[in-house]
Structures are given as structure tokens and as C-alpha cells.
Amino acid sequence: MNDTSRARKVYAIERGTVIDHIPSPMALKVVQILGVQKQGILTVGMNFPSKRLGVKDIVKVENLILSSQATDRIALVAPTATINIIEGGQVVEKRPIHLPAEFKGLLRCPNPRCISNAEKVTTWFLREGAGADMAVRCVYCERVYQNPAELVV
Amino acid sequence: MDMKGRSIVSIRDFTHEEIASIVAKALEVKAGKWPQAMRGKVLATLFFEPSTRTRLSFEAAMVSMGGQVIGFADPNVSSAKKGESLADTIRTVTGYVDVIAMRHPLEGAARLASQVASVPVINAGDGANQHPTQTCLDLVTIHEEFGRLDGLTVGMLGDLKHGRTVHSLAQALSHFRSRLVLISPPSLRMPDHLKLELEAAGCAFEEVPTLESVPCKLDVLYVTRIQKERFADFQEYERVACAYRLNRETLAGACSQARIMHPLPRVDEIAEELDGTPNAIYFRQAHNGIPTRQALLGLVTGAIR
């Protein structure tokens, strides 16, 4: 697929945030985590061929410039993603995802005996390790989970 | 070290120096250095789950240092019964007292309480998670016996999978270059995430299936109860529980000189014939709950420095 044919599939935007290199099929999860479902025009493309990932998803959010703090929240489901900030049809900033040291309000503790499932509490997890060995620890019940992406609400 | 205003939620929150300092203060309290230190102070004991031993120990600790106690021992008499959230209960009580000791059946309840309270919260047990004052009194007892915490060989026997006391004690001992010998049936081994933590802390440990296979002389043998409800098959429970029962015969060999500890209550995992031996220090351990909790109450309220 060349640039022209791709442009017909996912059209270029004048201003906004493009999240590229999302591992398929996590695009909808990314939209959900970013909370941009009702923030103007949203383009979601899935299963594009990718040299790096084999297949990838792309999300374009028009007229919304997302901060690093906002986009880093997708680190658990799309660690390979790249963020492109578009102004006047040009990429003015390109940045990777940074893995945050903690996640607040993003994950749900699967422990039914955890207080975070009984009270109105903003869930809070600390990251332990990185890469394949990454785990998260619930600040409340202190349990460790090796599969943090599965805990995303 | 100033611990005024600090909550005691999890042993994980404390450094080597802080743990050593808490133990030193508890021994000072036991030696009579801080009489009446809590005069004019009020403790709330909020027990959302019954626990006679721990609650009485907190209350005795407070009263014998001149302080006063309010609270409840039965959640049915608290406003939780009316549907009040834990956070709101804590926000209210925090205005009445200088310090809160709380037991709750849900894990993480003490952490949440410490986040919303304006006075220190001492965790008196949050479900299967933490019971840090028990760990502190265990350490006080070990220090009292050996004059140090560093470099001891500690065996842990029984249900190492579910027992929160052994989890917290292992975490605490990992600060003190201890060698741990984990003695349990395969189905009740210490969870992997805790073993990873011990490894990360550089704590030497080994797992063995029986007392007979303990490879080295133990300074301490910490015994925990194997609970019947952990087994689907009663016969299997009987077989396992019997194999981990401590008596004169099974205490021979590597464990013969070991000081025996137990968080109590004991059922039949330690034979009564051992009670009078120099090995048995479990009742002294239980009594150390008072000076240990006095030291913690004093430290977090600023009455002991």
C-alpha cells in the first residue's frame, strides 16, 4: 500500500493528534482509555500492514491536542504507539509512549476482597519492572498482577 | 527518627532503619522508660471484624500508658451497618481521637483509612493482607532473644501460602541479612510474588518439604497453623497437619536449639509438652504485643520520640 492509497483509507487531518503503531486490535481500547469518544471527529483504522508490528491500528482525533500525561495512559495496551501532533496539516511533534510509574483510575483490581472494589475509591497501581517482566501492584490490597493490560477498565 | 503523624499500614512501607528503631523503642518501653506517655491522648479501636486478642492488646497498651480508648468491637453496632462508607466513618472518628487502630475484613482498608484520616491509622489487620504490629512484636521478641536481628537463620513452618504473618515477617527479615528456610507442603508454599520480592531484596531462602529435611541449624522456628478449610479433602488435611505437628520428637535435629514462635492461637500444631521447654517463647511473644503497640502508639502520636 503506497501513501496515496492509504490517504484514501484514513484521510489526513489539519489539526489534532494521531496515534500510530497501535498493536491490533487495541484501537478501540485506546479510544476508550483516552476518553475521546465524544470529542469531535474520530477516525479509527484497524489492521493496516506494518513493517514493525505486522499489523497495526491508527487513531486520529481531530482538533484535540493530547498531552503526554493523557497519552501515556495507553502504555499498558499500546506500548509501541507513537504520538503525532498535527498543526496546519504538518507534524509538529512526534513522541513515543512513556511507561508511567503509577496508574490512577485506569485499572480495576481483580481481587474481590480489595477495598477498592467495595468503596468509592480511585484505583491506584504502582508499576514494578518493565518490558516482559512488567507487573503492577495494587496500592490498597498490595497484590501483584503480571498481566496489567487485562486489568484496564 | 520522627514518626509523628505517620500511619502504620504495611511493613512494606518501612526501611531497615525504621524497623530497627521501632524495635529499639519497644524494648525501651518494656524497660519502663516511657510510663504514662499517652496521658491525655485518646485511641479509637475500630474493629469491623472481631479479634479479641489484638483489640485487648491495643486497649491494654493505651490504658496502661495513661491514655483512653473509645471504639467498637462489633461492626453491627457501628454506622457501617446503616450503610455508611468506611471513608466517611474514618473522616468522622478522626475528629474525636489522636490515633486510630483498625481491623477490617477487606484488604487495603487500612490504606484507604490512612488516606482520609487526619490522625495516624495503625492497621490491626486488613483481611489476608497485612498485620504490621504482629510483625513488629515478632521482631521485638527475636531481638530480645538474640540481642540482634541481623544474620539469623529463621525457619517458617506450616501454611506459608495464606499466612499473612509469615509473609510480613519474611519481608521484614529480608532487611536484616536473614537466611530463611521455608518448610511447607508443596500445596502451601510461599507465593511466587513474595519469593521474587525476597530475591530482589537479596534475602537467602530455601524451600524444604519437611522438618527432617531442614539443611542447617535454625535460630528461630516460626510455626503457623494449617487451616482445615484450605483443604477439600479432610483426609488430606489430616495427613498434612499431622506431618507438620511439632513435638519433642519432630523438634530433634536441626531444630533442637531453635526458639519456637507462633502468632497464636495455637490449635494442635505445637504439642503442649513443649510449652515448658527453653525453646518455647510463643507466650512471651504474645505478651510483647503490649510494649510493641505502646511504642507504636507513642511514636505515631509524638508522645515517644
CSV table of C-alpha atoms in Angstrom, one decimal:
chain,number,residue,atom,x,y,z
A,1,MET,CA,0.0,0.0,0.0
A,2,ASN,CA,1.5,3.4,-1.0
A,3,ASP,CA,0.9,6.7,0.7
A,4,THR,CA,-1.8,7.8,-1.8
A,5,SER,CA,-3.9,4.7,-1.3
A,6,ARG,CA,-3.6,4.9,2.5
A,7,ALA,CA,-4.7,8.5,2.4
A,8,ARG,CA,-7.9,7.4,0.8
A,9,LYS,CA,-8.5,4.9,3.6
A,10,VAL,CA,-7.6,7.2,6.5
A,11,TYR,CA,-7.7,10.8,5.5
A,12,ALA,CA,-5.1,13.3,6.7
A,13,ILE,CA,-6.2,15.8,9.4
A,14,GLU,CA,-5.4,19.5,9.6
A,15,ARG,CA,-5.1,19.7,13.4
A,16,GLY,CA,-5.2,17.1,16.1
A,17,THR,CA,-3.5,14.0,17.5
A,18,VAL,CA,-2.6,10.9,15.5
A,19,ILE,CA,-1.8,7.7,17.5
A,20,ASP,CA,0.1,5.4,15.2
A,21,HIS,CA,1.6,1.9,15.6
A,22,ILE,CA,-1.1,0.7,17.9
A,23,PRO,CA,-0.9,-3.1,18.1
A,24,SER,CA,-4.0,-4.6,16.5
A,25,PRO,CA,-6.7,-4.9,17.7
A,26,MET,CA,-6.3,-2.4,20.5
A,27,ALA,CA,-7.6,0.8,18.7
A,28,LEU,CA,-11.0,0.7,20.4
A,29,LYS,CA,-9.4,0.1,23.8
A,30,VAL,CA,-7.1,3.1,23.1
A,31,VAL,CA,-10.1,5.3,22.3
A,32,GLN,CA,-11.8,4.1,25.5
A,33,ILE,CA,-8.8,4.8,27.7
A,34,LEU,CA,-8.3,8.3,26.2
A,35,GLY,CA,-12.0,9.0,26.7
A,36,VAL,CA,-12.2,10.7,23.3
A,37,GLN,CA,-15.4,9.0,22.0
A,38,LYS,CA,-17.4,12.3,22.1
A,39,GLN,CA,-14.6,14.8,21.4
A,40,GLY,CA,-15.4,15.6,17.8
A,41,ILE,CA,-14.4,13.7,14.7
A,42,LEU,CA,-12.6,10.5,15.4
A,43,THR,CA,-11.1,8.2,12.8
A,44,VAL,CA,-10.3,4.6,13.8
A,45,GLY,CA,-8.3,2.4,11.4
A,46,MET,CA,-7.6,-1.2,12.1
A,47,ASN,CA,-5.4,-3.9,10.6
A,48,PHE,CA,-3.1,-1.8,8.5
A,49,PRO,CA,0.0,-3.6,7.3
A,50,SER,CA,3.1,-2.5,9.4
A,51,LYS,CA,6.8,-3.3,8.9
A,52,ARG,CA,7.3,-3.0,12.6
A,53,LEU,CA,4.3,-4.8,14.0
A,54,GLY,CA,2.9,-6.9,11.2
A,55,VAL,CA,-0.5,-5.3,11.5
A,56,LYS,CA,-1.3,-2.1,13.3
A,57,ASP,CA,-4.1,0.2,14.2
A,58,ILE,CA,-4.3,4.0,13.9
A,59,VAL,CA,-6.5,6.5,15.8
A,60,LYS,CA,-6.9,10.1,14.7
A,61,VAL,CA,-8.5,12.6,17.0
A,62,GLU,CA,-9.4,15.9,15.2
A,63,ASN,CA,-8.9,19.3,16.8
A,64,LEU,CA,-7.7,17.9,20.1
A,65,ILE,CA,-4.0,18.1,21.2
A,66,LEU,CA,-3.5,15.3,23.7
A,67,SER,CA,-0.8,15.8,26.4
A,68,SER,CA,1.9,13.2,27.2
A,69,GLN,CA,0.1,12.7,30.5
A,70,ALA,CA,-3.1,11.7,28.7
A,71,THR,CA,-1.4,9.5,26.0
A,72,ASP,CA,0.9,7.8,28.4
A,73,ARG,CA,-2.2,6.2,29.9
A,74,ILE,CA,-2.4,3.9,26.9
A,75,ALA,CA,1.1,2.4,27.7
A,76,LEU,CA,-0.3,-0.8,29.0
A,77,VAL,CA,-2.4,-1.7,25.9
A,78,ALA,CA,-0.3,0.0,23.2
A,79,PRO,CA,3.4,0.3,24.4
A,80,THR,CA,4.6,0.5,20.8
A,81,ALA,CA,2.4,3.5,19.9
A,82,THR,CA,3.8,6.8,18.6
A,83,ILE,CA,2.0,10.1,19.0
A,84,ASN,CA,2.0,12.7,16.2
A,85,ILE,CA,0.7,16.2,17.0
A,86,ILE,CA,-0.6,17.8,13.8
A,87,GLU,CA,-0.9,21.6,13.4
A,88,GLY,CA,-1.7,23.2,10.0
A,89,GLY,CA,-1.6,19.8,8.3
A,90,GLN,CA,2.1,19.3,9.5
A,91,VAL,CA,3.5,17.0,12.2
A,92,VAL,CA,4.8,19.5,14.7
A,93,GLU,CA,5.7,16.9,17.4
A,94,LYS,CA,6.4,13.2,17.3
A,95,ARG,CA,6.8,11.3,20.6
A,96,PRO,CA,6.8,7.8,22.0
A,97,ILE,CA,4.8,6.5,24.8
A,98,HIS,CA,6.4,6.7,28.2
A,99,LEU,CA,5.6,4.0,30.7
A,100,PRO,CA,4.2,5.7,33.9
A,101,ALA,CA,5.4,4.7,37.3
A,102,GLU,CA,1.8,4.6,38.6
A,103,PHE,CA,-1.7,4.2,37.2
A,104,LYS,CA,-4.6,6.0,38.8
A,105,GLY,CA,-8.2,5.3,37.9
A,106,LEU,CA,-7.1,3.2,34.9
A,107,LEU,CA,-7.1,-0.4,36.2
A,108,ARG,CA,-9.5,-2.4,38.2
A,109,CYS,CA,-8.2,-4.7,41.0
A,110,PRO,CA,-9.4,-8.2,40.3
A,111,ASN,CA,-9.2,-9.1,44.0
A,112,PRO,CA,-12.9,-9.3,45.2
A,113,ARG,CA,-11.6,-8.8,48.8
A,114,CYS,CA,-9.9,-5.5,47.9
A,115,ILE,CA,-11.3,-2.4,49.4
A,116,SER,CA,-11.1,-0.6,46.0
A,117,ASN,CA,-14.0,-2.9,44.9
A,118,ALA,CA,-16.2,-2.1,47.9
A,119,GLU,CA,-15.8,1.7,48.4
A,120,LYS,CA,-15.8,4.6,46.0
A,121,VAL,CA,-12.1,4.7,45.5
A,122,THR,CA,-9.9,5.8,42.6
A,123,THR,CA,-7.9,2.7,41.9
A,124,TRP,CA,-4.2,3.1,42.2
A,125,PHE,CA,-1.5,0.8,41.0
A,126,LEU,CA,2.3,1.1,41.1
A,127,ARG,CA,4.4,-0.3,38.2
A,128,GLU,CA,7.0,-2.9,39.1
A,129,GLY,CA,9.6,-3.8,36.5
A,130,ALA,CA,9.3,-3.1,32.7
A,131,GLY,CA,9.1,-5.0,29.4
A,132,ALA,CA,8.1,-8.6,29.5
A,133,ASP,CA,8.5,-8.8,33.3
A,134,MET,CA,6.3,-5.8,34.0
A,135,ALA,CA,3.8,-6.2,36.8
A,136,VAL,CA,1.6,-3.8,38.7
A,137,ARG,CA,0.9,-3.8,42.5
A,138,CYS,CA,-2.4,-2.6,43.9
A,139,VAL,CA,-1.7,0.2,46.4
A,140,TYR,CA,-4.6,-1.0,48.5
A,141,CYS,CA,-4.5,-4.8,48.8
A,142,GLU,CA,-0.8,-4.9,47.7
A,143,ARG,CA,-1.4,-7.8,45.4
A,144,VAL,CA,0.8,-8.1,42.3
A,145,TYR,CA,-0.5,-8.7,38.8
A,146,GLN,CA,1.6,-9.9,35.9
A,147,ASN,CA,-1.0,-9.1,33.3
A,148,PRO,CA,-1.8,-5.4,33.7
A,149,ALA,CA,-3.3,-4.8,30.2
A,150,GLU,CA,-6.1,-7.2,31.2
A,151,LEU,CA,-7.0,-5.0,34.2
A,152,VAL,CA,-7.7,-2.0,32.1
A,153,VAL,CA,-11.3,-0.9,32.9
B,1,MET,CA,13.7,9.3,63.7
B,2,ASP,CA,10.4,11.2,63.9
B,3,MET,CA,7.3,9.1,63.2
B,4,LYS,CA,4.8,11.6,64.5
B,5,GLY,CA,1.7,11.7,62.2
B,6,ARG,CA,2.7,8.6,60.3
B,7,SER,CA,0.3,5.7,59.8
B,8,ILE,CA,1.4,2.1,60.2
B,9,VAL,CA,-0.3,0.3,57.3
B,10,SER,CA,2.2,-2.2,55.9
B,11,ILE,CA,5.6,-3.5,56.9
B,12,ARG,CA,6.5,-2.8,53.2
B,13,ASP,CA,6.4,0.9,54.0
B,14,PHE,CA,9.3,0.7,56.4
B,15,THR,CA,13.1,0.8,55.9
B,16,HIS,CA,15.7,-1.2,57.7
B,17,GLU,CA,16.5,1.8,60.0
B,18,GLU,CA,12.8,2.5,60.8
B,19,ILE,CA,12.1,-1.2,61.7
B,20,ALA,CA,15.2,-1.3,63.9
B,21,SER,CA,14.2,2.0,65.6
B,22,ILE,CA,10.6,0.7,66.3
B,23,VAL,CA,12.1,-2.5,67.9
B,24,ALA,CA,14.5,-0.4,70.0
B,25,LYS,CA,11.7,1.8,71.2
B,26,ALA,CA,9.5,-1.2,72.1
B,27,LEU,CA,12.4,-2.6,74.2
B,28,GLU,CA,12.7,0.9,75.9
B,29,VAL,CA,9.0,0.9,76.7
B,30,LYS,CA,9.3,-2.7,78.1
B,31,ALA,CA,12.2,-1.5,80.3
B,32,GLY,CA,9.8,1.2,81.7
B,33,LYS,CA,11.4,4.2,80.0
B,34,TRP,CA,8.1,5.8,78.9
B,35,PRO,CA,5.5,5.5,81.7
B,36,GLN,CA,2.3,7.5,81.2
B,37,ALA,CA,3.5,8.7,77.8
B,38,MET,CA,-0.1,8.6,76.4
B,39,ARG,CA,-1.7,10.7,79.2
B,40,GLY,CA,-4.3,13.0,77.7
B,41,LYS,CA,-4.5,11.0,74.4
B,42,VAL,CA,-7.4,9.0,73.0
B,43,LEU,CA,-7.3,5.9,70.9
B,44,ALA,CA,-10.2,4.7,68.7
B,45,THR,CA,-10.2,0.9,68.2
B,46,LEU,CA,-12.4,0.3,65.2
B,47,PHE,CA,-12.9,-3.4,64.8
B,48,PHE,CA,-15.0,-4.1,61.7
B,49,GLU,CA,-14.1,-7.8,62.3
B,50,PRO,CA,-13.9,-9.4,65.7
B,51,SER,CA,-10.4,-10.0,67.2
B,52,THR,CA,-10.4,-10.2,70.9
B,53,ARG,CA,-6.6,-10.7,71.3
B,54,THR,CA,-5.4,-7.8,69.1
B,55,ARG,CA,-8.1,-5.4,70.3
B,56,LEU,CA,-7.5,-6.1,74.0
B,57,SER,CA,-3.8,-5.8,73.4
B,58,PHE,CA,-4.2,-2.3,71.9
B,59,GLU,CA,-6.6,-1.2,74.6
B,60,ALA,CA,-4.3,-2.5,77.4
B,61,ALA,CA,-1.3,-0.8,75.8
B,62,MET,CA,-3.1,2.5,75.7
B,63,VAL,CA,-4.7,2.4,79.1
B,64,SER,CA,-1.5,1.3,80.9
B,65,MET,CA,0.3,4.3,79.4
B,66,GLY,CA,-2.3,6.7,80.8
B,67,GLY,CA,-4.4,7.1,77.6
B,68,GLN,CA,-8.0,6.5,77.0
B,69,VAL,CA,-9.9,4.3,74.5
B,70,ILE,CA,-13.1,4.6,72.6
B,71,GLY,CA,-14.4,2.3,69.8
B,72,PHE,CA,-16.4,-0.7,68.9
B,73,ALA,CA,-15.6,-4.4,68.7
B,74,ASP,CA,-18.6,-5.4,66.5
B,75,PRO,CA,-19.4,-3.8,63.2
B,76,ASN,CA,-23.1,-4.3,63.8
B,77,VAL,CA,-23.1,-1.5,66.3
B,78,SER,CA,-21.2,0.9,64.0
B,79,SER,CA,-22.8,3.1,61.4
B,80,ALA,CA,-21.3,0.8,58.7
B,81,LYS,CA,-24.4,-1.2,59.4
B,82,LYS,CA,-26.5,1.8,58.3
B,83,GLY,CA,-24.6,1.8,55.0
B,84,GLU,CA,-22.1,4.5,55.9
B,85,SER,CA,-18.9,4.2,53.8
B,86,LEU,CA,-15.6,3.3,55.6
B,87,ALA,CA,-14.1,6.6,54.4
B,88,ASP,CA,-17.0,8.6,56.0
B,89,THR,CA,-16.7,6.7,59.3
B,90,ILE,CA,-13.0,7.5,59.4
B,91,ARG,CA,-13.5,11.1,58.4
B,92,THR,CA,-15.8,11.4,61.4
B,93,VAL,CA,-13.8,9.5,64.0
B,94,THR,CA,-10.6,11.3,63.0
B,95,GLY,CA,-12.1,14.4,64.7
B,96,TYR,CA,-12.6,12.6,68.0
B,97,VAL,CA,-9.2,11.0,68.7
B,98,ASP,CA,-5.4,11.2,68.5
B,99,VAL,CA,-4.9,7.8,66.8
B,100,ILE,CA,-6.9,5.0,65.2
B,101,ALA,CA,-6.3,1.3,65.4
B,102,MET,CA,-8.5,-0.5,62.8
B,103,ARG,CA,-9.2,-4.1,61.8
B,104,HIS,CA,-11.3,-4.6,58.7
B,105,PRO,CA,-12.1,-7.8,56.7
B,106,LEU,CA,-11.2,-6.2,53.3
B,107,GLU,CA,-7.7,-5.9,52.1
B,108,GLY,CA,-6.4,-2.3,51.7
B,109,ALA,CA,-9.0,-0.9,54.1
B,110,ALA,CA,-6.3,0.5,56.4
B,111,ARG,CA,-4.5,2.1,53.4
B,112,LEU,CA,-7.8,3.9,52.5
B,113,ALA,CA,-8.4,4.9,56.1
B,114,SER,CA,-4.9,6.4,56.3
B,115,GLN,CA,-5.5,8.4,53.2
B,116,VAL,CA,-8.7,10.1,54.6
B,117,ALA,CA,-7.8,10.3,58.3
B,118,SER,CA,-6.1,13.4,59.7
B,119,VAL,CA,-4.7,11.3,62.6
B,120,PRO,CA,-2.4,8.3,62.2
B,121,VAL,CA,-4.0,4.9,61.5
B,122,ILE,CA,-2.5,1.7,62.8
B,123,ASN,CA,-3.5,-1.3,60.8
B,124,ALA,CA,-4.6,-4.1,63.2
B,125,GLY,CA,-5.2,-6.5,60.3
B,126,ASP,CA,-6.8,-5.9,56.8
B,127,GLY,CA,-8.1,-9.2,55.6
B,128,ALA,CA,-5.4,-11.5,54.3
B,129,ASN,CA,-3.1,-8.6,53.6
B,130,GLN,CA,-1.1,-7.1,56.4
B,131,HIS,CA,-0.9,-7.1,60.2
B,132,PRO,CA,2.2,-4.9,60.8
B,133,THR,CA,2.0,-4.7,64.6
B,134,GLN,CA,2.2,-8.5,64.8
B,135,THR,CA,5.4,-8.4,62.7
B,136,CYS,CA,6.8,-5.7,64.9
B,137,LEU,CA,6.2,-7.8,68.0
B,138,ASP,CA,7.7,-10.8,66.4
B,139,LEU,CA,10.8,-8.8,65.7
B,140,VAL,CA,10.9,-7.4,69.2
B,141,THR,CA,10.7,-11.0,70.5
B,142,ILE,CA,13.5,-12.2,68.2
B,143,HIS,CA,15.7,-9.2,69.2
B,144,GLU,CA,15.0,-9.9,72.9
B,145,GLU,CA,16.2,-13.5,72.5
B,146,PHE,CA,19.3,-12.9,70.4
B,147,GLY,CA,20.2,-9.3,71.1
B,148,ARG,CA,20.1,-8.6,67.4
B,149,LEU,CA,18.0,-9.1,64.2
B,150,ASP,CA,20.9,-9.4,61.8
B,151,GLY,CA,22.1,-12.6,60.3
B,152,LEU,CA,19.7,-15.1,61.9
B,153,THR,CA,18.5,-18.3,60.4
B,154,VAL,CA,14.7,-18.4,60.6
B,155,GLY,CA,12.6,-21.4,59.7
B,156,MET,CA,9.0,-20.8,58.8
B,157,LEU,CA,6.7,-23.9,59.1
B,158,GLY,CA,3.2,-24.6,58.0
B,159,ASP,CA,0.8,-22.7,55.7
B,160,LEU,CA,3.2,-20.3,54.0
B,161,LYS,CA,0.8,-19.7,51.2
B,162,HIS,CA,-2.0,-18.0,53.1
B,163,GLY,CA,-0.4,-16.9,56.3
B,164,ARG,CA,0.0,-13.1,56.4
B,165,THR,CA,2.1,-13.2,59.5
B,166,VAL,CA,4.9,-15.2,57.8
B,167,HIS,CA,4.6,-13.0,54.6
B,168,SER,CA,5.2,-9.8,56.6
B,169,LEU,CA,7.8,-11.3,58.8
B,170,ALA,CA,9.7,-12.6,55.8
B,171,GLN,CA,9.5,-9.1,54.2
B,172,ALA,CA,10.8,-7.5,57.4
B,173,LEU,CA,13.6,-10.1,57.9
B,174,SER,CA,14.8,-9.5,54.3
B,175,HIS,CA,16.2,-6.2,55.6
B,176,PHE,CA,18.4,-8.0,58.1
B,177,ARG,CA,20.5,-10.4,56.1
B,178,SER,CA,18.5,-13.3,57.4
B,179,ARG,CA,18.6,-16.8,55.9
B,180,LEU,CA,15.0,-18.2,55.6
B,181,VAL,CA,14.1,-21.9,55.5
B,182,LEU,CA,10.6,-22.3,54.2
B,183,ILE,CA,9.1,-25.5,55.4
B,184,SER,CA,5.7,-26.4,53.9
B,185,PRO,CA,3.8,-29.0,51.9
B,186,PRO,CA,4.1,-28.2,48.2
B,187,SER,CA,0.5,-27.0,48.0
B,188,LEU,CA,1.1,-24.4,50.8
B,189,ARG,CA,4.4,-22.9,49.6
B,190,MET,CA,5.1,-19.2,49.8
B,191,PRO,CA,3.6,-17.4,46.8
B,192,ASP,CA,5.9,-16.7,43.9
B,193,HIS,CA,5.5,-12.9,44.1
B,194,LEU,CA,6.8,-12.9,47.7
B,195,LYS,CA,9.7,-15.1,46.8
B,196,LEU,CA,10.6,-12.7,43.9
B,197,GLU,CA,10.5,-9.9,46.5
B,198,LEU,CA,12.8,-11.8,48.8
B,199,GLU,CA,15.2,-12.4,45.9
B,200,ALA,CA,15.1,-8.8,44.9
B,201,ALA,CA,16.0,-7.8,48.5
B,202,GLY,CA,18.9,-10.2,48.4
B,203,CYS,CA,17.4,-12.4,51.1
B,204,ALA,CA,18.7,-16.0,51.0
B,205,PHE,CA,16.0,-18.6,51.3
B,206,GLU,CA,15.4,-22.2,50.5
B,207,GLU,CA,12.2,-24.4,50.4
B,208,VAL,CA,12.1,-27.8,52.0
B,209,PRO,CA,9.1,-30.2,52.3
B,210,THR,CA,9.6,-31.4,55.9
B,211,LEU,CA,11.3,-30.6,59.2
B,212,GLU,CA,13.7,-33.5,58.8
B,213,SER,CA,15.0,-32.0,55.6
B,214,VAL,CA,16.0,-28.7,57.1
B,215,PRO,CA,19.6,-28.3,56.0
B,216,CYS,CA,21.0,-26.1,58.7
B,217,LYS,CA,20.7,-25.2,62.3
B,218,LEU,CA,17.8,-22.9,63.0
B,219,ASP,CA,17.9,-19.9,65.4
B,220,VAL,CA,14.1,-19.5,65.2
B,221,LEU,CA,11.3,-21.8,64.1
B,222,TYR,CA,8.1,-19.8,63.3
B,223,VAL,CA,5.1,-22.1,63.3
B,224,THR,CA,1.8,-21.3,61.7
B,225,ARG,CA,-1.5,-23.2,61.7
B,226,ILE,CA,-2.5,-25.2,58.7
B,227,GLN,CA,-6.2,-24.5,58.4
B,228,LYS,CA,-8.7,-27.2,57.7
B,229,GLU,CA,-10.8,-25.0,55.3
B,230,ARG,CA,-7.8,-24.8,52.9
B,231,PHE,CA,-8.4,-28.5,52.0
B,232,ALA,CA,-11.2,-30.0,50.0
B,233,ASP,CA,-10.3,-33.5,51.3
B,234,PHE,CA,-10.4,-34.0,55.1
B,235,GLN,CA,-8.1,-37.0,55.0
B,236,GLU,CA,-5.5,-35.0,53.0
B,237,TYR,CA,-5.8,-32.2,55.7
B,238,GLU,CA,-5.2,-34.8,58.5
B,239,ARG,CA,-2.2,-36.2,56.7
B,240,VAL,CA,-0.6,-32.8,56.1
B,241,ALA,CA,-1.4,-31.3,59.5
B,242,CYS,CA,0.0,-34.4,61.3
B,243,ALA,CA,3.2,-34.2,59.3
B,244,TYR,CA,3.8,-30.6,60.4
B,245,ARG,CA,2.9,-31.1,64.1
B,246,LEU,CA,5.7,-30.1,66.4
B,247,ASN,CA,6.6,-32.2,69.4
B,248,ARG,CA,9.8,-33.4,71.2
B,249,GLU,CA,10.4,-36.0,68.5
B,250,THR,CA,10.0,-33.7,65.5
B,251,LEU,CA,11.9,-30.9,67.2
B,252,ALA,CA,15.1,-33.0,67.2
B,253,GLY,CA,18.0,-32.4,64.7
B,254,ALA,CA,18.4,-29.0,63.1
B,255,CYS,CA,15.6,-27.5,65.1
B,256,SER,CA,16.6,-28.8,68.5
B,257,GLN,CA,18.0,-25.4,69.7
B,258,ALA,CA,15.5,-23.3,67.8
B,259,ARG,CA,13.3,-20.8,69.6
B,260,ILE,CA,9.7,-21.7,68.7
B,261,MET,CA,7.4,-18.8,67.8
B,262,HIS,CA,3.7,-18.8,66.9
B,263,PRO,CA,1.3,-15.9,66.3
B,264,LEU,CA,-1.3,-17.8,68.3
B,265,PRO,CA,-4.0,-19.0,68.7
B,266,ARG,CA,-2.5,-22.5,68.6
B,267,VAL,CA,-4.7,-25.5,68.0
B,268,ASP,CA,-2.6,-28.6,68.0
B,269,GLU,CA,0.4,-27.7,65.7
B,270,ILE,CA,2.7,-27.4,68.8
B,271,ALA,CA,2.4,-30.1,71.4
B,272,GLU,CA,1.8,-28.8,74.9
B,273,GLU,CA,4.8,-30.9,76.1
B,274,LEU,CA,7.0,-28.2,74.5
B,275,ASP,CA,5.4,-25.4,76.5
B,276,GLY,CA,7.9,-25.7,79.4
B,277,THR,CA,11.0,-26.1,77.3
B,278,PRO,CA,13.5,-23.3,76.8
B,279,ASN,CA,12.6,-23.5,73.1
B,280,ALA,CA,9.0,-22.3,73.6
B,281,ILE,CA,8.8,-18.5,73.5
B,282,TYR,CA,5.4,-18.1,72.0
B,283,PHE,CA,3.6,-16.8,75.1
B,284,ARG,CA,6.4,-14.3,75.8
B,285,GLN,CA,5.9,-13.3,72.1
B,286,ALA,CA,2.2,-12.7,72.7
B,287,HIS,CA,3.0,-10.6,75.8
B,288,ASN,CA,5.4,-8.4,73.7
B,289,GLY,CA,2.3,-7.2,71.9
B,290,ILE,CA,1.8,-4.7,74.7
B,291,PRO,CA,5.1,-2.8,74.7
B,292,THR,CA,5.3,-3.1,70.9
B,293,ARG,CA,1.9,-1.4,70.5
B,294,GLN,CA,2.7,1.1,73.2
B,295,ALA,CA,5.9,2.1,71.3
B,296,LEU,CA,3.9,2.4,68.0
B,297,LEU,CA,1.1,4.4,69.6
B,298,GLY,CA,3.7,6.7,71.2
B,299,LEU,CA,5.8,7.1,68.1
B,300,VAL,CA,2.9,8.0,65.7
B,301,THR,CA,1.3,10.4,68.2
B,302,GLY,CA,4.6,12.1,69.0
B,303,ALA,CA,4.4,11.0,72.7
B,304,ILE,CA,7.5,8.9,72.3
B,305,ARG,CA,10.4,10.2,70.2
